[in-house]
């Protein structure tokens, strides 16, 4: 199930969009302004941001700019769709210059909104897949597991908890990397055995090959990250890694954006 964060200071709009998108099978988070949205992005896995422009504290332009400039690729690759009553070409160009994936002018046709949401989610999933497959993709990913910061280096196939390296075998590392590419999502045994053994096989053989690696990886992670379960078996579906995105300190950014002379102050 894809997760959408709706950001709007109008409660009626929030409720309408929440009910609409839930009917189409999306899980919904909501926020009243950009600051609340950032708090959600810091703690929840989000696949797309649908945000109004004119909001207090942190507006939609500023929120888009912060998501698209994030150092963590899990954040930077999230599609951001802006919604606004502003119809001037200059407003639309400004949004796109900040990295917005689309711009919907209010009032919009519901079918257009649904098409944009579905299209951007499909494109983002393809981009994420290419991003991790290509040599020029992300070399480092940072996750928070059991309140510990973990770094994974895809180029070197190494992982650290803080400054301490986690000693993993090659296949344990391949397994960890596969989980890290889709944290909090169930990965099937077929996908896991493909990552660890480069095999396409039946469920029984995949289970025999992967489950011992799951046990040893779980034990090693827990020795560094505490004994709270971080890899969960989801019956008849596969396994998932519980992880969070790193909490980012946006306070210096907010101060700068709201200061006199900021280029954002004219786009409230």
C-alpha positions as a Markdown table, in Angstrom:
| # | Residue | x | y | z |
|---|---|---|---|---|
| 1 | Unk | 0.0 | 0.0 | 0.0 |
| 2 | Unk | 1.4 | 3.4 | -1.1 |
| 3 | Unk | 1.5 | 6.1 | 1.5 |
| 4 | Unk | 0.6 | 9.7 | 0.7 |
| 5 | Unk | 1.2 | 12.8 | 2.9 |
| 6 | Unk | -1.4 | 15.5 | 2.3 |
| 7 | Unk | -0.4 | 19.0 | 3.5 |
| 8 | Unk | -3.0 | 21.7 | 3.7 |
| 9 | Unk | -4.1 | 24.3 | 6.3 |
| 10 | Unk | -7.8 | 23.9 | 5.3 |
| 11 | Unk | -9.4 | 21.1 | 7.3 |
| 12 | Unk | -12.2 | 20.6 | 4.7 |
| 13 | Unk | -9.7 | 20.1 | 2.0 |
| 14 | Unk | -7.6 | 17.7 | 4.1 |
| 15 | Unk | -10.7 | 15.6 | 5.0 |
| 16 | Unk | -11.9 | 15.5 | 1.4 |
| 17 | Unk | -8.6 | 14.4 | -0.1 |
| 18 | Unk | -8.1 | 11.9 | 2.7 |
| 19 | Unk | -11.4 | 10.2 | 2.1 |
| 20 | Unk | -10.9 | 10.3 | -1.7 |
| 21 | Unk | -7.5 | 8.8 | -1.7 |
| 22 | Unk | -8.3 | 6.2 | 0.9 |
| 23 | Unk | -11.1 | 5.0 | -1.4 |
| 24 | Unk | -8.4 | 4.2 | -4.0 |
| 25 | Unk | -6.4 | 2.1 | -1.6 |
| 26 | Unk | -3.8 | 4.7 | -0.4 |
| 27 | Unk | -2.6 | 5.0 | 3.2 |
| 28 | Unk | -2.9 | 8.7 | 4.3 |
| 29 | Unk | -0.9 | 10.9 | 6.6 |
| 30 | Unk | -1.9 | 14.6 | 7.0 |
| 31 | Unk | -0.3 | 17.8 | 8.1 |
| 32 | Unk | -1.6 | 21.4 | 8.5 |
| 33 | Unk | 1.6 | 23.1 | 7.3 |
| 34 | Unk | 5.1 | 22.4 | 6.1 |
| 35 | Unk | 6.6 | 22.1 | 9.6 |
| 36 | Unk | 4.1 | 19.4 | 10.6 |
| 37 | Unk | 4.9 | 17.7 | 7.2 |
| 38 | Unk | 8.6 | 17.6 | 8.0 |
| 39 | Unk | 7.9 | 16.0 | 11.4 |
| 40 | Unk | 5.9 | 13.3 | 9.6 |
| 41 | Unk | 8.6 | 12.8 | 6.9 |
| 42 | Unk | 11.2 | 12.4 | 9.7 |
| 43 | Unk | 9.3 | 9.5 | 11.3 |
| 44 | Unk | 7.0 | 7.9 | 8.7 |
| 45 | Unk | 7.7 | 6.2 | 5.4 |
| 46 | Unk | 6.0 | 8.4 | 2.7 |
| 47 | Unk | 5.8 | 7.7 | -1.0 |
| 48 | Unk | 4.3 | 11.0 | -2.2 |
| 49 | Unk | 3.7 | 14.5 | -0.9 |
| 50 | Unk | 0.6 | 16.3 | -2.0 |
| 51 | Unk | 0.8 | 19.9 | -0.6 |
| 52 | Unk | -0.9 | 23.2 | -0.8 |
| 53 | Unk | 1.2 | 26.3 | -1.4 |
| 54 | Unk | -0.1 | 29.0 | 0.8 |
| 55 | Unk | 0.3 | 27.8 | 4.4 |
| 56 | Unk | 1.6 | 29.4 | 7.7 |
| 57 | Unk | 5.1 | 28.8 | 9.1 |
| 58 | Unk | 6.5 | 26.8 | 6.2 |
| 59 | Unk | 4.7 | 27.0 | 2.8 |
| 60 | Unk | 4.5 | 24.5 | 0.0 |
| 61 | Unk | 7.4 | 26.0 | -2.0 |
| 62 | Unk | 9.7 | 25.8 | 1.1 |
| 63 | Unk | 8.6 | 22.3 | 1.9 |
| 64 | Unk | 9.2 | 21.1 | -1.7 |
| 65 | Unk | 12.7 | 22.7 | -1.6 |
| 66 | Unk | 13.6 | 21.0 | 1.6 |
| 67 | Unk | 12.4 | 17.5 | 0.4 |
| 68 | Unk | 14.2 | 17.8 | -2.9 |
| 69 | Unk | 17.5 | 19.0 | -1.4 |
| 70 | Unk | 17.6 | 16.4 | 1.4 |
| 71 | Unk | 20.9 | 14.4 | 1.6 |
| 72 | Unk | 19.0 | 11.2 | 2.3 |
| 73 | Unk | 18.0 | 9.6 | -1.1 |
| 74 | Unk | 14.8 | 8.1 | 0.5 |
| 75 | Unk | 13.6 | 11.7 | 1.1 |
| 76 | Unk | 15.0 | 13.3 | -2.1 |
| 77 | Unk | 13.3 | 10.8 | -4.4 |
| 78 | Unk | 9.8 | 11.4 | -2.9 |
| 79 | Unk | 7.5 | 13.0 | -5.5 |
| 80 | Unk | 6.1 | 16.4 | -4.5 |
| 81 | Unk | 2.9 | 17.6 | -6.1 |
| 82 | Unk | 1.9 | 21.2 | -5.4 |
| 83 | Unk | -1.8 | 22.4 | -5.3 |
| 84 | Unk | -2.6 | 26.1 | -5.5 |
| 85 | Unk | -5.2 | 28.7 | -6.7 |
| 86 | Unk | -2.3 | 30.6 | -8.2 |
| 87 | Unk | -2.5 | 30.1 | -12.0 |
| 88 | Unk | 0.2 | 32.5 | -13.2 |
| 89 | Unk | 2.9 | 30.9 | -15.4 |
| 90 | Unk | 5.5 | 32.5 | -13.1 |
| 91 | Unk | 4.2 | 30.6 | -10.1 |
| 92 | Unk | 4.2 | 27.3 | -12.0 |
| 93 | Unk | 7.7 | 27.9 | -13.3 |
| 94 | Unk | 8.9 | 28.8 | -9.8 |
| 95 | Unk | 7.5 | 25.5 | -8.4 |
| 96 | Unk | 9.2 | 23.5 | -11.1 |
| 97 | Unk | 12.5 | 25.3 | -10.6 |
| 98 | Unk | 12.4 | 24.1 | -7.0 |
| 99 | Unk | 12.0 | 20.5 | -8.2 |
| 100 | Unk | 8.2 | 20.0 | -7.9 |
| 101 | Unk | 7.1 | 17.0 | -9.8 |
| 102 | Unk | 3.8 | 18.5 | -10.8 |
| 103 | Unk | 1.6 | 21.6 | -10.1 |
| 104 | Unk | -2.2 | 21.3 | -9.9 |
| 105 | Unk | -4.3 | 24.5 | -10.1 |
| 106 | Unk | -7.4 | 24.6 | -7.9 |
| 107 | Unk | -10.2 | 23.7 | -8.5 |
| 108 | Unk | -8.9 | 20.6 | -10.2 |
| 109 | Unk | -10.7 | 17.7 | -11.8 |
| 110 | Unk | -10.6 | 14.6 | -9.5 |
| 111 | Unk | -9.6 | 12.4 | -12.3 |
| 112 | Unk | -6.7 | 14.6 | -13.1 |
| 113 | Unk | -5.5 | 14.4 | -9.5 |
| 114 | Unk | -5.8 | 10.7 | -9.4 |
| 115 | Unk | -3.9 | 10.4 | -12.7 |
| 116 | Unk | -1.1 | 12.6 | -11.4 |
| 117 | Unk | -0.8 | 10.7 | -8.1 |
| 118 | Unk | -0.7 | 7.3 | -9.8 |
| 119 | Unk | 1.7 | 8.4 | -12.5 |
| 120 | Unk | 4.1 | 10.0 | -10.1 |
| 121 | Unk | 4.1 | 7.0 | -7.8 |
| 122 | Unk | 4.9 | 4.7 | -10.8 |
| 123 | Unk | 7.7 | 7.0 | -12.0 |
| 124 | Unk | 9.2 | 7.2 | -8.5 |
| 125 | Unk | 9.2 | 3.5 | -8.1 |
| 126 | Unk | 11.0 | 3.0 | -11.4 |
| 127 | Unk | 13.5 | 5.8 | -10.5 |
| 128 | Unk | 14.3 | 4.2 | -7.2 |
| 129 | Unk | 14.9 | 0.8 | -8.9 |
| 130 | Unk | 17.2 | 2.4 | -11.4 |
| 131 | Unk | 18.9 | 4.4 | -8.7 |
| 132 | Unk | 20.0 | 1.4 | -6.7 |
| 133 | Unk | 20.9 | -0.7 | -9.8 |
| 134 | Unk | 23.2 | 1.8 | -11.5 |
| 135 | Unk | 26.8 | 2.2 | -10.5 |
| 136 | Unk | 26.1 | 5.9 | -10.3 |
| 137 | Unk | 23.3 | 5.4 | -7.8 |
| 138 | Unk | 23.4 | 6.1 | -4.1 |
| 139 | Unk | 26.7 | 4.9 | -2.5 |
| 140 | Unk | 25.5 | 5.5 | 1.0 |
| 141 | Unk | 22.2 | 5.1 | 2.8 |
| 142 | Unk | 21.4 | 6.1 | 6.4 |
| 143 | Unk | 18.7 | 4.5 | 8.4 |
| 144 | Unk | 17.6 | 4.7 | 12.0 |
| 145 | Unk | 17.1 | 1.2 | 13.5 |
| 146 | Unk | 16.0 | 0.8 | 17.1 |
| 147 | Unk | 17.1 | 4.5 | 17.7 |
| 148 | Unk | 20.6 | 3.7 | 16.3 |
| 149 | Unk | 22.0 | 5.4 | 13.2 |
| 150 | Unk | 23.1 | 2.8 | 10.6 |
| 151 | Unk | 25.1 | 3.6 | 7.5 |
| 152 | Unk | 25.2 | 1.2 | 4.5 |
| 153 | Unk | 27.9 | 1.7 | 1.8 |
| 154 | Unk | 26.6 | 0.0 | -1.4 |
| 155 | Unk | 29.9 | 0.4 | -3.2 |
| 156 | Unk | 32.0 | -1.2 | -0.5 |
| 157 | Unk | 29.3 | -3.5 | 0.8 |
| 158 | Unk | 29.9 | -2.5 | 4.4 |
| 159 | Unk | 27.7 | -1.3 | 7.3 |
| 160 | Unk | 28.3 | 0.7 | 10.5 |
| 161 | Unk | 26.4 | 1.4 | 13.6 |
| 162 | Unk | 27.7 | 4.9 | 14.6 |
| 163 | Unk | 31.4 | 4.5 | 14.1 |
| 164 | Unk | 31.5 | 0.8 | 14.7 |
| 165 | Unk | 31.5 | -1.5 | 11.7 |
| 166 | Unk | 29.0 | -4.3 | 11.7 |
| 167 | Unk | 30.8 | -7.5 | 10.8 |
| 168 | Unk | 28.7 | -9.2 | 8.1 |
| 169 | Unk | 29.4 | -11.9 | 5.6 |
| 170 | Unk | 28.9 | -11.1 | 1.9 |
| 171 | Unk | 25.5 | -12.7 | 1.7 |
| 172 | Unk | 24.3 | -11.2 | 5.0 |
| 173 | Unk | 25.3 | -7.8 | 3.6 |
| 174 | Unk | 23.5 | -8.5 | 0.3 |
| 175 | Unk | 20.4 | -9.3 | 2.4 |
| 176 | Unk | 20.7 | -6.2 | 4.6 |
| 177 | Unk | 21.1 | -4.0 | 1.5 |
| 178 | Unk | 18.0 | -5.5 | -0.1 |
| 179 | Unk | 16.0 | -4.7 | 3.1 |
| 180 | Unk | 17.5 | -1.2 | 3.3 |
| 181 | Unk | 16.3 | -0.4 | -0.3 |
| 182 | Unk | 12.7 | -0.8 | 0.8 |
| 183 | Unk | 12.5 | -0.3 | 4.6 |
| 184 | Unk | 9.2 | -1.0 | 6.3 |
| 185 | Unk | 8.0 | -2.9 | 3.2 |
| 186 | Unk | 7.5 | -6.7 | 3.0 |
| 187 | Unk | 10.1 | -8.3 | 0.7 |
| 188 | Unk | 9.2 | -11.8 | -0.6 |
| 189 | Unk | 11.5 | -14.8 | -0.2 |
| 190 | Unk | 11.8 | -14.9 | -4.0 |
| 191 | Unk | 13.2 | -11.3 | -4.0 |
| 192 | Unk | 15.5 | -12.0 | -1.0 |
| 193 | Unk | 17.0 | -15.2 | -2.5 |
| 194 | Unk | 17.6 | -13.4 | -5.8 |
| 195 | Unk | 19.5 | -10.7 | -3.9 |
| 196 | Unk | 21.6 | -13.2 | -1.8 |
| 197 | Unk | 22.2 | -16.1 | -4.1 |
| 198 | Unk | 21.2 | -14.7 | -7.6 |
| 199 | Unk | 18.7 | -17.6 | -7.9 |
| 200 | Unk | 15.2 | -17.9 | -9.2 |
| 201 | Unk | 13.8 | -20.9 | -7.3 |
| 202 | Unk | 10.7 | -22.3 | -5.6 |
| 203 | Unk | 9.4 | -21.2 | -2.1 |
| 204 | Unk | 10.9 | -24.2 | -0.3 |
| 205 | Unk | 14.4 | -23.8 | -1.6 |
| 206 | Unk | 14.3 | -20.0 | -1.1 |
| 207 | Unk | 13.2 | -20.6 | 2.5 |
| 208 | Unk | 16.0 | -23.0 | 3.2 |
| 209 | Unk | 18.6 | -20.6 | 1.8 |
| 210 | Unk | 17.3 | -17.3 | 3.2 |
| 211 | Unk | 16.1 | -18.1 | 6.7 |
| 212 | Unk | 19.5 | -19.1 | 8.1 |
| 213 | Unk | 20.8 | -15.7 | 6.8 |
| 214 | Unk | 17.8 | -13.9 | 8.4 |
| 215 | Unk | 18.7 | -15.5 | 11.7 |
| 216 | Unk | 22.4 | -14.6 | 11.6 |
| 217 | Unk | 21.7 | -11.1 | 10.3 |
| 218 | Unk | 19.1 | -10.5 | 13.0 |
| 219 | Unk | 21.5 | -11.7 | 15.7 |
| 220 | Unk | 24.3 | -9.5 | 14.5 |
| 221 | Unk | 22.1 | -6.4 | 14.2 |
| 222 | Unk | 20.6 | -6.9 | 17.6 |
| 223 | Unk | 24.1 | -7.2 | 19.1 |
| 224 | Unk | 24.8 | -3.7 | 17.8 |
| 225 | Unk | 21.4 | -2.1 | 17.9 |
| 226 | Unk | 19.6 | -3.7 | 20.9 |
| 227 | Unk | 17.4 | -6.7 | 21.2 |
| 228 | Unk | 14.1 | -5.1 | 20.0 |
| 229 | Unk | 13.0 | -7.1 | 16.9 |
| 230 | Unk | 14.1 | -5.2 | 13.7 |
| 231 | Unk | 13.5 | -7.9 | 11.1 |
| 232 | Unk | 9.9 | -9.3 | 11.1 |
| 233 | Unk | 8.5 | -12.4 | 9.5 |
| 234 | Unk | 5.1 | -11.6 | 7.8 |
| 235 | Unk | 3.4 | -15.0 | 7.4 |
| 236 | Unk | 3.0 | -16.2 | 3.8 |
| 237 | Unk | 4.4 | -12.9 | 2.4 |
| 238 | Unk | 8.0 | -12.5 | 3.4 |
| 239 | Unk | 10.1 | -10.3 | 5.7 |
| 240 | Unk | 10.4 | -6.6 | 6.5 |
| 241 | Unk | 13.0 | -4.4 | 8.1 |
| 242 | Unk | 11.7 | -1.9 | 10.7 |
| 243 | Unk | 13.6 | 1.4 | 10.1 |
| 244 | Unk | 13.1 | 5.1 | 10.2 |
| 245 | Unk | 14.6 | 7.9 | 8.2 |
| 246 | Unk | 17.1 | 10.0 | 10.1 |
| 247 | Unk | 15.7 | 12.9 | 12.0 |
| 248 | Unk | 16.9 | 16.1 | 10.3 |
| 249 | Unk | 17.4 | 19.4 | 12.1 |
| 250 | Unk | 15.6 | 22.0 | 9.9 |
| 251 | Unk | 15.8 | 24.8 | 12.5 |
| 252 | Unk | 18.7 | 26.6 | 10.8 |
| 253 | Unk | 17.0 | 26.3 | 7.4 |
| 254 | Unk | 13.7 | 27.6 | 8.8 |
| 255 | Unk | 15.5 | 30.6 | 10.3 |
| 256 | Unk | 17.2 | 31.4 | 7.0 |
| 257 | Unk | 14.1 | 30.9 | 4.9 |
| 258 | Unk | 12.0 | 33.2 | 7.1 |
| 259 | Unk | 14.6 | 35.9 | 7.4 |
| 260 | Unk | 14.2 | 39.3 | 5.7 |
| 261 | Unk | 15.4 | 39.2 | 2.1 |
| 262 | Unk | 14.7 | 35.5 | 1.7 |
| 263 | Unk | 13.7 | 34.7 | -1.8 |
| 264 | Unk | 10.8 | 32.6 | -0.4 |
| 265 | Unk | 9.1 | 35.4 | 1.5 |
| 266 | Unk | 7.4 | 36.7 | -1.6 |
| 267 | Unk | 5.8 | 33.4 | -2.4 |
| 268 | Unk | 3.6 | 32.8 | 0.6 |
